[in-house]
Coordinates of C-alpha atoms in Angstrom, one line a residue:
Chain A
M1 CA 0.0 0.3 0.4
A2 CA 1.2 3.2 -1.1
N3 CA 1.6 5.8 2.9
A4 CA -1.0 8.8 1.7
K5 CA 2.3 11.0 4.4
M6 CA 4.0 12.0 1.5
R7 CA 1.4 13.6 -0.8
Q8 CA 0.0 14.9 2.5
T9 CA 3.3 16.1 3.5
L10 CA 3.8 17.6 0.1
E11 CA 0.2 19.6 -0.1
L12 CA 1.2 20.9 3.3
G13 CA 4.6 22.5 1.7
G14 CA 6.5 20.1 4.2
M15 CA 10.1 18.5 3.4
V16 CA 10.5 14.9 2.3
V17 CA 14.0 14.0 2.7
A18 CA 15.0 10.4 2.4
P19 CA 18.3 8.7 3.0
G20 CA 18.5 6.0 0.5
A21 CA 18.6 2.4 2.0
Y22 CA 18.7 -1.6 0.0
D23 CA 17.9 -3.4 2.9
I24 CA 16.2 -4.2 6.4
P25 CA 19.0 -2.6 8.7
T26 CA 19.5 0.0 6.2
A27 CA 15.9 1.2 6.2
R28 CA 14.9 0.8 9.8
L29 CA 18.1 2.3 10.7
M30 CA 16.8 5.5 8.8
Q31 CA 13.9 5.0 10.2
Q32 CA 15.1 4.8 14.4
L33 CA 17.1 7.9 13.4
G34 CA 14.3 10.0 12.9
F35 CA 14.1 10.0 8.7
E36 CA 10.2 10.2 8.0
A37 CA 10.4 8.4 4.4
L38 CA 13.0 6.4 2.0
Y39 CA 15.0 6.1 -1.4
V40 CA 15.8 3.1 -2.8
G41 CA 18.2 4.6 -6.1
G42 CA 18.8 2.0 -8.7
S43 CA 22.3 3.0 -9.0
Q44 CA 22.5 1.7 -5.2
T45 CA 20.3 -1.4 -5.5
G46 CA 22.8 -1.7 -8.7
T47 CA 26.2 -1.5 -6.7
V48 CA 24.4 -4.2 -4.0
L49 CA 22.9 -6.6 -6.6
G50 CA 26.7 -6.8 -8.1
T51 CA 24.9 -5.8 -11.7
T52 CA 25.1 -2.0 -12.5
E53 CA 21.7 -0.8 -12.9
P54 CA 21.3 -1.0 -16.1
L55 CA 21.5 -4.4 -15.6
T56 CA 18.4 -4.5 -13.0
T57 CA 15.4 -5.9 -13.3
V58 CA 12.0 -4.5 -12.3
T59 CA 11.7 -7.7 -9.8
Q60 CA 14.8 -7.0 -8.6
M61 CA 13.7 -3.5 -8.1
A62 CA 10.4 -4.1 -6.9
D63 CA 11.8 -6.9 -4.2
V64 CA 14.1 -4.3 -3.0
G65 CA 10.9 -2.0 -2.3
R66 CA 9.5 -4.5 -0.5
T67 CA 12.1 -5.5 1.8
V68 CA 12.5 -2.2 2.8
A69 CA 8.8 -1.0 2.9
R70 CA 8.2 -4.0 5.1
A71 CA 11.3 -3.3 7.3
C72 CA 9.8 -0.1 9.2
R73 CA 6.5 -1.7 9.2
E74 CA 5.2 1.0 6.4
E75 CA 5.2 3.4 8.6
M76 CA 7.5 5.3 6.0
P77 CA 7.0 6.2 2.4
V78 CA 9.5 4.2 -0.2
I79 CA 10.5 6.5 -3.3
L80 CA 11.7 4.1 -5.2
D81 CA 13.5 4.0 -8.7
A82 CA 12.1 2.8 -11.7
G83 CA 14.2 3.9 -14.4
A84 CA 13.6 4.5 -18.0
G85 CA 10.3 2.2 -16.6
F86 CA 11.3 -0.6 -17.7
G87 CA 10.2 -0.9 -21.5
D88 CA 7.0 0.7 -23.5
P89 CA 3.7 1.5 -22.6
V90 CA 2.8 -1.7 -21.6
H91 CA 5.6 -2.4 -19.7
V92 CA 6.0 0.8 -17.9
M93 CA 2.2 -0.3 -17.3
Y94 CA 3.8 -3.2 -15.4
T95 CA 6.2 -2.2 -13.6
V96 CA 3.8 0.8 -12.1
E97 CA 1.7 -2.4 -11.0
V98 CA 4.3 -4.3 -10.0
L99 CA 6.0 -1.4 -7.8
E100 CA 2.3 -0.7 -6.3
A101 CA 1.8 -4.3 -5.3
A102 CA 5.2 -4.2 -3.5
G103 CA 4.6 -1.2 -1.2
V104 CA 6.4 1.5 -2.2
T105 CA 4.8 5.0 -2.4
A106 CA 6.4 7.2 -5.3
I107 CA 8.5 6.0 -8.4
H108 CA 10.7 8.2 -10.9
I109 CA 10.3 7.7 -14.2
E110 CA 12.9 8.8 -16.8
D111 CA 13.7 10.1 -20.7
Q112 CA 16.2 7.8 -20.6
F113 CA 17.0 5.0 -23.1
F114 CA 15.5 1.4 -22.8
P115 CA 17.3 -0.7 -22.4
K116 CA 18.8 1.3 -20.2
R117 CA 23.3 2.1 -21.1
V118 CA 26.0 1.6 -17.9
S119 CA 27.8 4.6 -20.7
Y120 CA 25.8 6.9 -18.3
H121 CA 27.8 5.6 -15.2
R122 CA 30.4 8.3 -17.3
G123 CA 28.6 10.8 -18.4
L124 CA 27.5 10.2 -21.7
E125 CA 23.0 10.2 -21.2
H126 CA 21.3 9.8 -23.9
V127 CA 17.2 10.1 -23.7
V128 CA 14.0 9.5 -26.2
P129 CA 12.2 12.2 -28.0
I130 CA 10.0 13.8 -26.2
D131 CA 6.7 12.3 -27.1
V132 CA 8.5 9.2 -26.4
Y133 CA 8.8 10.1 -22.9
Q134 CA 4.9 12.1 -22.7
Q135 CA 3.4 8.5 -23.9
R136 CA 5.9 6.7 -21.1
L137 CA 4.5 9.1 -18.2
E138 CA 0.8 8.9 -19.3
H139 CA 1.2 5.2 -19.4
A140 CA 2.4 5.3 -15.9
V141 CA -0.1 7.9 -14.6
K142 CA -2.8 5.5 -16.3
A143 CA -1.7 2.5 -14.5
R144 CA -1.4 3.7 -10.9
K145 CA -4.3 2.4 -8.3
S146 CA -4.3 4.8 -5.6
R147 CA -4.1 8.6 -5.7
D148 CA -1.2 8.4 -3.0
F149 CA 0.9 6.7 -5.1
L150 CA 2.9 8.9 -6.8
I151 CA 4.8 9.4 -9.9
I152 CA 7.8 11.4 -10.5
G153 CA 8.7 13.1 -14.1
R154 CA 12.9 12.7 -14.3
T155 CA 14.2 14.4 -17.2
D156 CA 17.6 13.9 -17.9
G157 CA 17.5 16.2 -21.1
L158 CA 19.7 18.7 -19.3
N159 CA 22.9 16.2 -20.2
A160 CA 21.6 14.8 -23.0
A161 CA 24.7 13.4 -25.7
P162 CA 23.5 14.8 -29.0
D163 CA 21.9 12.1 -31.7
S164 CA 19.2 11.3 -33.5
S165 CA 16.4 12.2 -30.7
L166 CA 18.0 15.5 -29.7
P167 CA 20.2 16.7 -32.2
D168 CA 21.2 19.7 -30.4
G169 CA 21.8 18.0 -27.3
G170 CA 20.7 18.9 -24.0
S171 CA 19.9 21.9 -21.9
R172 CA 18.1 23.6 -19.6
D173 CA 15.6 24.7 -21.8
E174 CA 15.2 21.2 -22.9
V175 CA 14.6 20.0 -19.2
V176 CA 12.0 23.0 -18.9
K177 CA 10.4 21.9 -21.9
R178 CA 10.2 18.2 -20.7
A179 CA 9.1 18.8 -18.0
H180 CA 6.0 20.5 -19.2
A181 CA 5.0 17.9 -20.9
A182 CA 5.3 16.0 -18.0
M183 CA 2.7 18.1 -16.0
E184 CA 0.2 17.6 -19.0
V185 CA 0.0 14.4 -18.8
G186 CA -0.7 14.3 -15.1
V187 CA 2.6 13.4 -13.0
D188 CA 2.6 14.2 -9.5
I189 CA 6.3 15.7 -8.9
I190 CA 9.3 16.6 -11.3
M191 CA 12.5 16.0 -11.1
P192 CA 15.3 17.4 -13.4
M193 CA 18.6 15.7 -13.3
G194 CA 21.9 17.2 -13.2
S195 CA 21.7 20.7 -11.5
R196 CA 24.4 21.0 -9.6
N197 CA 24.6 24.3 -8.5
K198 CA 21.9 27.2 -6.8
E199 CA 22.0 28.9 -9.5
D200 CA 20.5 26.2 -11.7
L201 CA 17.6 25.5 -9.3
Q202 CA 16.5 28.5 -9.1
Y203 CA 16.3 28.3 -12.5
M204 CA 14.1 24.8 -13.0
R205 CA 12.3 26.5 -9.6
S206 CA 11.5 29.6 -11.7
K207 CA 10.6 27.8 -14.6
I208 CA 8.6 25.1 -13.7
K209 CA 5.9 26.2 -11.5
D210 CA 2.9 24.6 -9.3
I211 CA 4.8 21.1 -8.7
P212 CA 6.9 19.7 -6.4
L213 CA 10.6 19.5 -7.3
L214 CA 13.0 16.7 -6.5
A215 CA 16.7 17.3 -5.8
L216 CA 19.5 14.8 -5.1
A217 CA 22.1 15.7 -2.5
G218 CA 25.6 14.0 -3.3
S219 CA 29.2 14.9 -3.8
G220 CA 28.4 18.3 -3.7
A221 CA 28.6 20.8 -0.6
L222 CA 24.6 20.7 -1.3
G223 CA 22.0 20.5 1.9
V224 CA 18.9 20.3 2.9
P225 CA 18.9 24.2 3.7
D226 CA 19.6 24.6 0.3
F227 CA 17.4 22.6 -1.5
Q228 CA 14.3 24.0 0.7
A229 CA 15.5 27.6 0.3
A230 CA 15.5 26.9 -3.6
G231 CA 12.2 25.7 -3.1
Y232 CA 12.6 22.3 -3.7
Q233 CA 10.5 19.3 -1.4
I234 CA 12.1 16.5 -1.6
V235 CA 15.8 15.5 -1.1
I236 CA 16.7 12.1 -1.6
Y237 CA 20.3 10.5 -1.3
P238 CA 21.2 8.5 -4.5
G239 CA 25.2 6.6 -3.2
A240 CA 25.7 8.1 0.5
T241 CA 24.6 5.0 1.9
I242 CA 26.1 2.3 -0.3
Q243 CA 29.6 5.0 0.1
A244 CA 30.1 5.0 3.7
S245 CA 29.2 1.0 3.7
I246 CA 31.9 0.7 1.0
R247 CA 34.3 2.6 2.0
A248 CA 33.9 1.7 6.0
I249 CA 34.6 -1.8 4.9
Y250 CA 37.4 -1.7 2.4
E251 CA 39.5 0.3 5.4
I252 CA 39.6 -2.6 7.8
Y253 CA 39.5 -5.5 5.7
E254 CA 42.5 -3.5 3.1
N255 CA 44.1 -3.1 7.0
L256 CA 43.9 -6.7 8.1
M257 CA 45.5 -7.6 4.4
R258 CA 48.2 -5.4 5.0
T259 CA 49.2 -6.3 8.9
G260 CA 47.0 -8.9 10.0
T261 CA 45.0 -7.4 12.8
L262 CA 41.9 -5.7 13.0
H263 CA 41.8 -2.5 14.4
E264 CA 38.7 -2.6 15.2
D265 CA 37.0 -3.7 18.2
M266 CA 33.1 -2.6 17.4
G267 CA 32.2 -2.6 20.9
D268 CA 30.0 1.1 20.5
T269 CA 28.0 -0.7 17.6
R270 CA 26.5 -3.4 20.6
D271 CA 23.1 -1.2 21.2
L272 CA 22.7 0.4 17.5
M273 CA 23.0 -3.7 16.2
N274 CA 21.0 -5.2 19.2
D275 CA 17.8 -2.3 17.9
L276 CA 18.2 -2.5 14.5
Q277 CA 17.1 -6.6 15.1
L278 CA 14.4 -5.0 17.4
L279 CA 15.7 -7.8 20.5
P280 CA 14.9 -5.5 23.7
E281 CA 11.1 -6.1 22.5
K282 CA 12.3 -10.1 21.9
W283 CA 14.1 -9.9 25.6
A284 CA 11.0 -8.6 27.3
L285 CA 9.1 -11.6 25.7
E286 CA 11.6 -13.8 26.5
E287 CA 11.2 -12.6 30.3
E288 CA 8.0 -13.4 31.1
I289 CA 8.4 -16.7 29.9
G290 CA 11.6 -17.7 31.8
H291 CA 13.5 -18.0 28.7
N292 CA 15.9 -15.2 30.4
L293 CA 17.6 -18.3 32.9
Chain B
M1 CA 28.5 -26.7 -6.2
P2 CA 31.2 -26.7 -3.0
R3 CA 34.8 -25.0 -4.0
P4 CA 37.5 -27.3 -3.3
E5 CA 40.0 -25.0 -2.8
L6 CA 39.2 -24.9 1.2
R7 CA 39.8 -28.6 1.7
Q8 CA 43.2 -28.0 -0.1
M9 CA 44.2 -24.9 2.3
L10 CA 43.6 -26.7 4.9
E11 CA 45.4 -30.0 3.5
R12 CA 48.4 -27.4 2.9
G13 CA 48.3 -26.2 6.3
E14 CA 47.8 -22.9 4.9
T15 CA 46.1 -20.9 7.3
V16 CA 42.3 -19.2 6.2
L17 CA 40.9 -15.9 6.7
A18 CA 37.3 -15.9 6.0
P19 CA 35.7 -12.9 6.4
G20 CA 31.9 -12.1 7.2
V21 CA 29.7 -10.7 4.1
W22 CA 26.1 -11.2 3.4
D23 CA 25.6 -9.9 -0.5
A24 CA 27.0 -9.5 -3.8
I25 CA 28.5 -6.5 -3.1
T26 CA 30.4 -7.2 0.4
A27 CA 31.8 -11.0 -1.4
R28 CA 33.2 -9.1 -4.2
L29 CA 35.0 -6.5 -1.8
M30 CA 36.8 -9.2 -0.4
R31 CA 37.4 -11.0 -3.4
H32 CA 39.1 -8.2 -4.6
L33 CA 40.9 -7.0 -1.4
G34 CA 42.3 -10.8 -2.1
F35 CA 40.4 -12.9 0.4
K36 CA 40.4 -16.5 -0.7
C37 CA 37.5 -17.5 1.2
L38 CA 33.8 -15.8 2.8
Y39 CA 32.0 -16.2 5.9
I40 CA 28.3 -16.0 6.0
P41 CA 27.6 -15.4 10.2
G42 CA 24.6 -15.9 11.4
S43 CA 24.6 -13.3 13.5
G44 CA 25.0 -11.0 10.4
T45 CA 22.5 -12.8 8.6
G46 CA 20.6 -11.9 11.7
V47 CA 21.0 -8.3 11.3
V48 CA 20.0 -8.6 7.6
M49 CA 16.9 -10.7 7.9
G50 CA 16.1 -8.1 10.2
E51 CA 15.0 -10.1 13.1
S52 CA 18.2 -11.5 14.8
E53 CA 19.4 -14.9 14.2
P54 CA 17.4 -17.2 16.5
L55 CA 14.8 -16.4 14.6
T56 CA 16.3 -16.5 11.2
T57 CA 14.9 -19.7 8.7
L58 CA 17.3 -21.9 6.5
T59 CA 15.6 -20.4 3.7
E60 CA 16.9 -17.1 4.4
T61 CA 20.4 -18.5 5.2
A62 CA 20.7 -20.3 2.1
M63 CA 19.7 -17.2 0.1
V64 CA 21.9 -14.7 1.8
A65 CA 25.1 -17.8 0.9
E66 CA 23.8 -18.0 -2.5
R67 CA 23.5 -14.6 -3.4
A68 CA 27.2 -14.0 -2.0
S69 CA 28.6 -17.1 -3.6
E70 CA 26.7 -15.7 -6.5
G71 CA 28.3 -12.5 -6.8
V72 CA 31.9 -13.3 -6.8
G73 CA 30.8 -16.5 -9.9
D74 CA 30.9 -18.8 -7.3
E75 CA 34.5 -19.1 -7.2
L76 CA 35.3 -18.8 -3.7
P77 CA 34.9 -21.3 -0.8
V78 CA 31.9 -20.5 2.0
I79 CA 31.8 -21.2 4.9
V80 CA 28.0 -20.3 6.9
D81 CA 26.6 -20.9 10.0
V82 CA 24.2 -22.6 10.1
M83 CA 23.7 -22.5 14.0
C84 CA 21.7 -25.8 15.1
G85 CA 21.3 -27.0 12.2
Y86 CA 17.7 -26.6 12.3
G87 CA 16.6 -28.9 14.1
N88 CA 16.8 -32.7 14.3
P89 CA 18.3 -35.2 12.7
I90 CA 15.7 -35.0 9.7
H91 CA 16.3 -31.7 9.5
I92 CA 20.1 -31.2 9.4
Q93 CA 19.8 -33.1 6.4
L94 CA 17.7 -31.1 4.9
T95 CA 19.9 -28.1 5.4
V96 CA 23.0 -29.6 4.3
R97 CA 21.6 -30.6 1.5
T98 CA 19.7 -26.6 0.9
L99 CA 23.2 -25.2 2.2
E100 CA 25.2 -27.0 -0.9
D101 CA 23.1 -26.6 -3.2
A102 CA 22.9 -22.8 -2.3
G103 CA 26.8 -23.0 -3.4
A104 CA 28.4 -23.4 0.1
T105 CA 31.4 -24.8 1.2
A106 CA 31.1 -25.2 4.4
I107 CA 29.2 -25.6 7.4
H108 CA 29.6 -24.4 10.8
C109 CA 27.0 -26.0 13.3
E110 CA 26.6 -26.0 17.2
D111 CA 25.5 -27.9 19.9
Q112 CA 23.2 -24.9 21.2
L113 CA 19.6 -25.5 22.1
Y114 CA 17.0 -25.8 19.1
P115 CA 14.9 -23.2 18.3
G116 CA 17.4 -20.4 19.0
R117 CA 16.5 -17.8 22.5
A118 CA 16.9 -13.9 22.0
H119 CA 18.8 -13.8 25.1
Y120 CA 21.7 -16.2 23.7
F121 CA 22.9 -11.9 23.0
R122 CA 22.4 -11.4 27.0
G123 CA 24.8 -14.6 27.5
V124 CA 22.3 -17.3 28.2
E125 CA 22.8 -19.4 26.4
H126 CA 21.9 -23.6 26.6
V127 CA 23.8 -26.9 25.2
V128 CA 22.0 -30.5 24.3
S129 CA 23.1 -33.3 25.6
L130 CA 26.7 -34.5 24.7
D131 CA 24.5 -37.5 22.6
E132 CA 22.0 -35.2 20.7
Y133 CA 24.8 -33.4 19.7
Q134 CA 26.4 -36.3 18.3
Q135 CA 23.8 -37.2 15.9
R136 CA 23.1 -33.3 14.6
I137 CA 26.9 -34.4 13.4
E138 CA 26.7 -37.4 12.7
Y139 CA 23.8 -36.8 9.9
A140 CA 24.9 -33.5 8.5
V141 CA 28.3 -35.6 7.4
K142 CA 26.2 -38.1 5.9
A143 CA 24.1 -36.1 4.4
R144 CA 26.5 -34.5 2.0
R145 CA 27.0 -35.3 -1.5
S146 CA 30.3 -33.6 -2.2
K147 CA 33.7 -34.6 0.0
D148 CA 34.8 -30.8 -0.9
F149 CA 31.9 -30.2 1.2
L150 CA 32.9 -29.4 5.0
I151 CA 31.5 -29.9 8.2
I152 CA 33.1 -27.6 11.2
A153 CA 31.5 -29.1 14.4
R154 CA 31.1 -26.7 16.3
N155 CA 30.6 -26.7 20.5
D156 CA 29.5 -24.4 23.2
V157 CA 29.5 -25.9 25.8
Y158 CA 32.5 -24.1 27.8
H159 CA 30.0 -20.9 28.2
A160 CA 26.3 -22.1 28.8
V161 CA 24.0 -22.0 31.6
E162 CA 24.7 -26.3 31.7
K163 CA 28.4 -24.6 33.2
G164 CA 30.8 -26.6 30.8
T165 CA 34.6 -27.4 31.4
R166 CA 37.2 -27.2 29.1
E167 CA 37.3 -31.1 29.4
D168 CA 33.6 -31.3 28.3
A169 CA 34.1 -28.8 25.3
V170 CA 37.2 -31.1 24.4
K171 CA 35.2 -34.5 24.9
R172 CA 32.4 -33.0 21.8
A173 CA 34.8 -32.5 19.8
H174 CA 36.1 -35.7 20.0
A175 CA 32.4 -36.8 19.8
A176 CA 32.5 -35.0 16.8
L177 CA 35.4 -36.6 15.3
E178 CA 34.1 -39.8 15.9
V179 CA 31.8 -39.4 13.6
G180 CA 33.5 -37.6 10.5
A181 CA 33.6 -34.2 11.4
D182 CA 35.8 -31.6 9.0
A183 CA 36.7 -29.4 11.5
I184 CA 36.5 -27.9 14.9
F185 CA 35.1 -24.7 16.4
I186 CA 35.1 -24.2 20.6
T187 CA 33.6 -21.1 21.5
G188 CA 33.8 -19.5 25.0
D189 CA 37.6 -19.4 25.0
H190 CA 39.1 -16.9 27.8
G191 CA 41.5 -16.4 26.0
V192 CA 45.4 -17.8 25.2
E193 CA 46.2 -20.6 27.3
D194 CA 42.6 -22.2 26.7
L195 CA 43.3 -21.9 23.1
Q196 CA 46.4 -23.7 23.2
Y197 CA 44.4 -26.3 25.5
F198 CA 42.4 -27.0 22.6
R199 CA 44.7 -27.6 20.4
R200 CA 46.6 -29.3 22.2
E201 CA 43.9 -32.1 22.8
V202 CA 42.0 -31.9 19.5
K203 CA 44.9 -33.1 17.1
D204 CA 45.1 -33.6 14.0
V205 CA 42.5 -31.3 12.6
P206 CA 41.5 -28.1 11.8
M207 CA 40.4 -26.1 14.3
T208 CA 38.6 -22.6 13.8
V209 CA 38.8 -19.1 15.8
V210 CA 36.9 -15.7 15.8
S211 CA 38.7 -13.1 15.9
A212 CA 36.7 -10.0 17.6
G213 CA 36.3 -8.0 20.3
P214 CA 38.7 -5.9 22.1
S215 CA 42.0 -9.1 22.2
A216 CA 40.9 -9.9 18.8
M217 CA 44.1 -12.0 17.7
S218 CA 46.0 -11.1 14.9
V219 CA 46.9 -13.4 12.1
D220 CA 50.2 -14.5 12.9
Q221 CA 49.2 -15.6 16.7
C222 CA 46.1 -17.7 14.8
K223 CA 48.8 -19.5 13.0
N224 CA 52.0 -19.8 15.8
L225 CA 48.3 -21.3 17.8
G226 CA 47.9 -23.6 15.5
Y227 CA 44.2 -22.5 14.4
Q228 CA 43.7 -22.5 10.4
I229 CA 40.3 -21.1 10.2
I230 CA 39.8 -17.7 11.2
L231 CA 36.6 -16.2 11.1
Y232 CA 35.4 -12.6 11.1
I233 CA 32.3 -11.4 12.4
A234 CA 32.1 -8.1 12.6
T235 CA 31.9 -6.6 8.4
I236 CA 28.0 -5.3 9.2
N237 CA 28.7 -3.4 12.3
A238 CA 31.5 -1.7 10.6
S239 CA 28.9 -0.7 7.7
L240 CA 26.1 -0.3 9.8
R241 CA 28.3 2.5 12.0
A242 CA 29.7 4.3 9.0
I243 CA 26.0 4.7 7.9
R244 CA 24.5 5.7 11.1
D245 CA 27.0 8.1 11.3
T246 CA 26.9 9.3 7.8
Y247 CA 22.8 10.5 8.5
L248 CA 23.2 11.1 12.4
R249 CA 24.6 14.1 10.0
V250 CA 22.1 14.5 7.7
K251 CA 19.9 14.6 10.9
E252 CA 21.9 17.1 12.6
T253 CA 22.6 20.0 9.9
G254 CA 20.9 18.6 7.2
Y255 CA 25.0 18.3 5.5
L256 CA 26.2 15.0 4.2
P257 CA 29.5 15.1 5.6
E258 CA 32.3 16.1 3.5
V259 CA 34.7 13.4 1.6
P260 CA 37.8 14.4 0.0
Q261 CA 37.9 14.4 -3.3
E262 CA 40.7 11.6 -3.5
Q263 CA 38.7 9.5 -1.0
A264 CA 36.0 10.1 -3.2
D265 CA 38.1 9.0 -6.5
E266 CA 39.3 6.6 -5.0
M267 CA 36.1 4.9 -4.1
R268 CA 34.5 5.5 -7.2
N269 CA 37.0 3.7 -9.2
L270 CA 37.1 1.0 -6.2
T271 CA 33.1 0.5 -7.1
N272 CA 33.7 0.9 -10.6
T273 CA 36.1 -2.5 -10.4
L274 CA 33.9 -3.6 -8.4
L275 CA 30.9 -3.5 -10.5
G276 CA 33.0 -4.8 -13.8
F277 CA 32.4 -0.9 -15.8
E278 CA 35.8 -0.8 -17.6
E279 CA 34.4 -4.0 -19.2
K280 CA 30.6 -3.1 -20.1
W281 CA 31.8 -0.2 -21.3
A282 CA 34.2 -1.8 -24.2
V283 CA 31.2 -3.6 -25.3
E284 CA 29.3 -0.6 -25.4
A285 CA 31.5 1.3 -27.4
A286 CA 31.8 -1.8 -29.5
T287 CA 28.2 -1.9 -30.3
T288 CA 25.5 0.2 -29.1
E289 CA 27.9 2.9 -28.5
A290 CA 29.6 3.2 -31.7
P291 CA 30.7 6.1 -33.6
Q292 CA 27.5 5.9 -36.6
S293 CA 29.3 5.3 -40.5

């Protein structure tokens, strides 16, 4: 079930800050830290699965979405990366059906080519013609069952390479044009990709009116206060979670391989781990029945 | 299929370092760092499945083992913690076959009470009788189809509520060896003196030790004591602690912690390597991204 909280928060003009999660402990950790939404990114999921995003299926995305939503007892809206929608309008409709049934609350669908290309990860981006993009979103909107399930129109039109479907390549105006095309067919949120500075953010906000905008918090210096000041209502974290994990594991085990010794005793993680597994409530139950002896 | 390398490394008298993993990317990271074996600790799987080790099912354990093994193309031996074997001898037979199918190369099976209790995490631990334990190991050995699939017999009697002595621990090790266990794993030691005692009394078979906590032993210390299999259990602690610290910062300030550019680049290159981006880009450069003639 889509969680109505996200639509309500947006309608009231509130902020939705959604850290990246990809399994039960990462989802539950964010809930315990006091966040109120989660983000399941494609790139992060592709990394965890070891496949890369362009090779990740809608089934795998739905599995992660379902796992993460259930980890917090469906109390947190989950925003999920549906990539290019996994195909033509018939596939896009199936994608919406599968992801809504998985219990996520919002999905973003973009104008990249399908099948997706790994070249995107080295900055070589391609987008489909605007009418193909609009059809995707039109059918995504048609396929949803609940009004609480939100469709986010993402466009990669800013940095797209010149090719037959966009001879002059990407531009800010192309982004705005595609955002308007998405709004015409009823999307709930716009996600303009590639905005890296305050000036870009302000430009998009000034040209794309009367609809919530979504921003990505990444390696740049921009944070929630900046996005909020620019009029963006949703902030997602596509990579920070897996990056923190890989970095921490790498440091400890690289050191072990080099020196033969584990330099971290992890004694300070006991409460964290206990809480993530909901052990205190299990201990209380066992005490009631004498299993603590 | 079980990998013959684990048996071969042990027969050659080599020391096997087995770091804890739980998914494709953690498995692949360890292979990248040069580890020759992987470990699926029950404590880690309990965190990943969200409800703690005593509530983790055989199916979940096999799934985690399978995705870790597949993450490295089934090219590394994987040691899996199957706790008590999930029941009586008939269940233990199913456990062995399921894990063998999941691509595991070794399991460790112990003498705790089944079903497990959450109070284990508070140091309240019960064990079954020596006869019942021996039956578990006997039927685990009988159930395996490949001689490369190794049964590591673990016993916890030395720190159980039943107040076993270290002599009891050795007795259980001998009982396990009588029925064909391939390696021994005794928990609850109080330091080097106990480990020496166990090694002295349990002869001619590889011994297993966990390197963790404030007094974690180095590889050389383990080698000198005659322990050949070293298990590292705290990978997931390191991962989740780093993620918590990252998002604690976001929660408090609205900004992600700054990562020095050099480190960010190093990590991006590492991730690209783990995911095989270069190979995929090369295929695209020769096909979908080839210059149009």
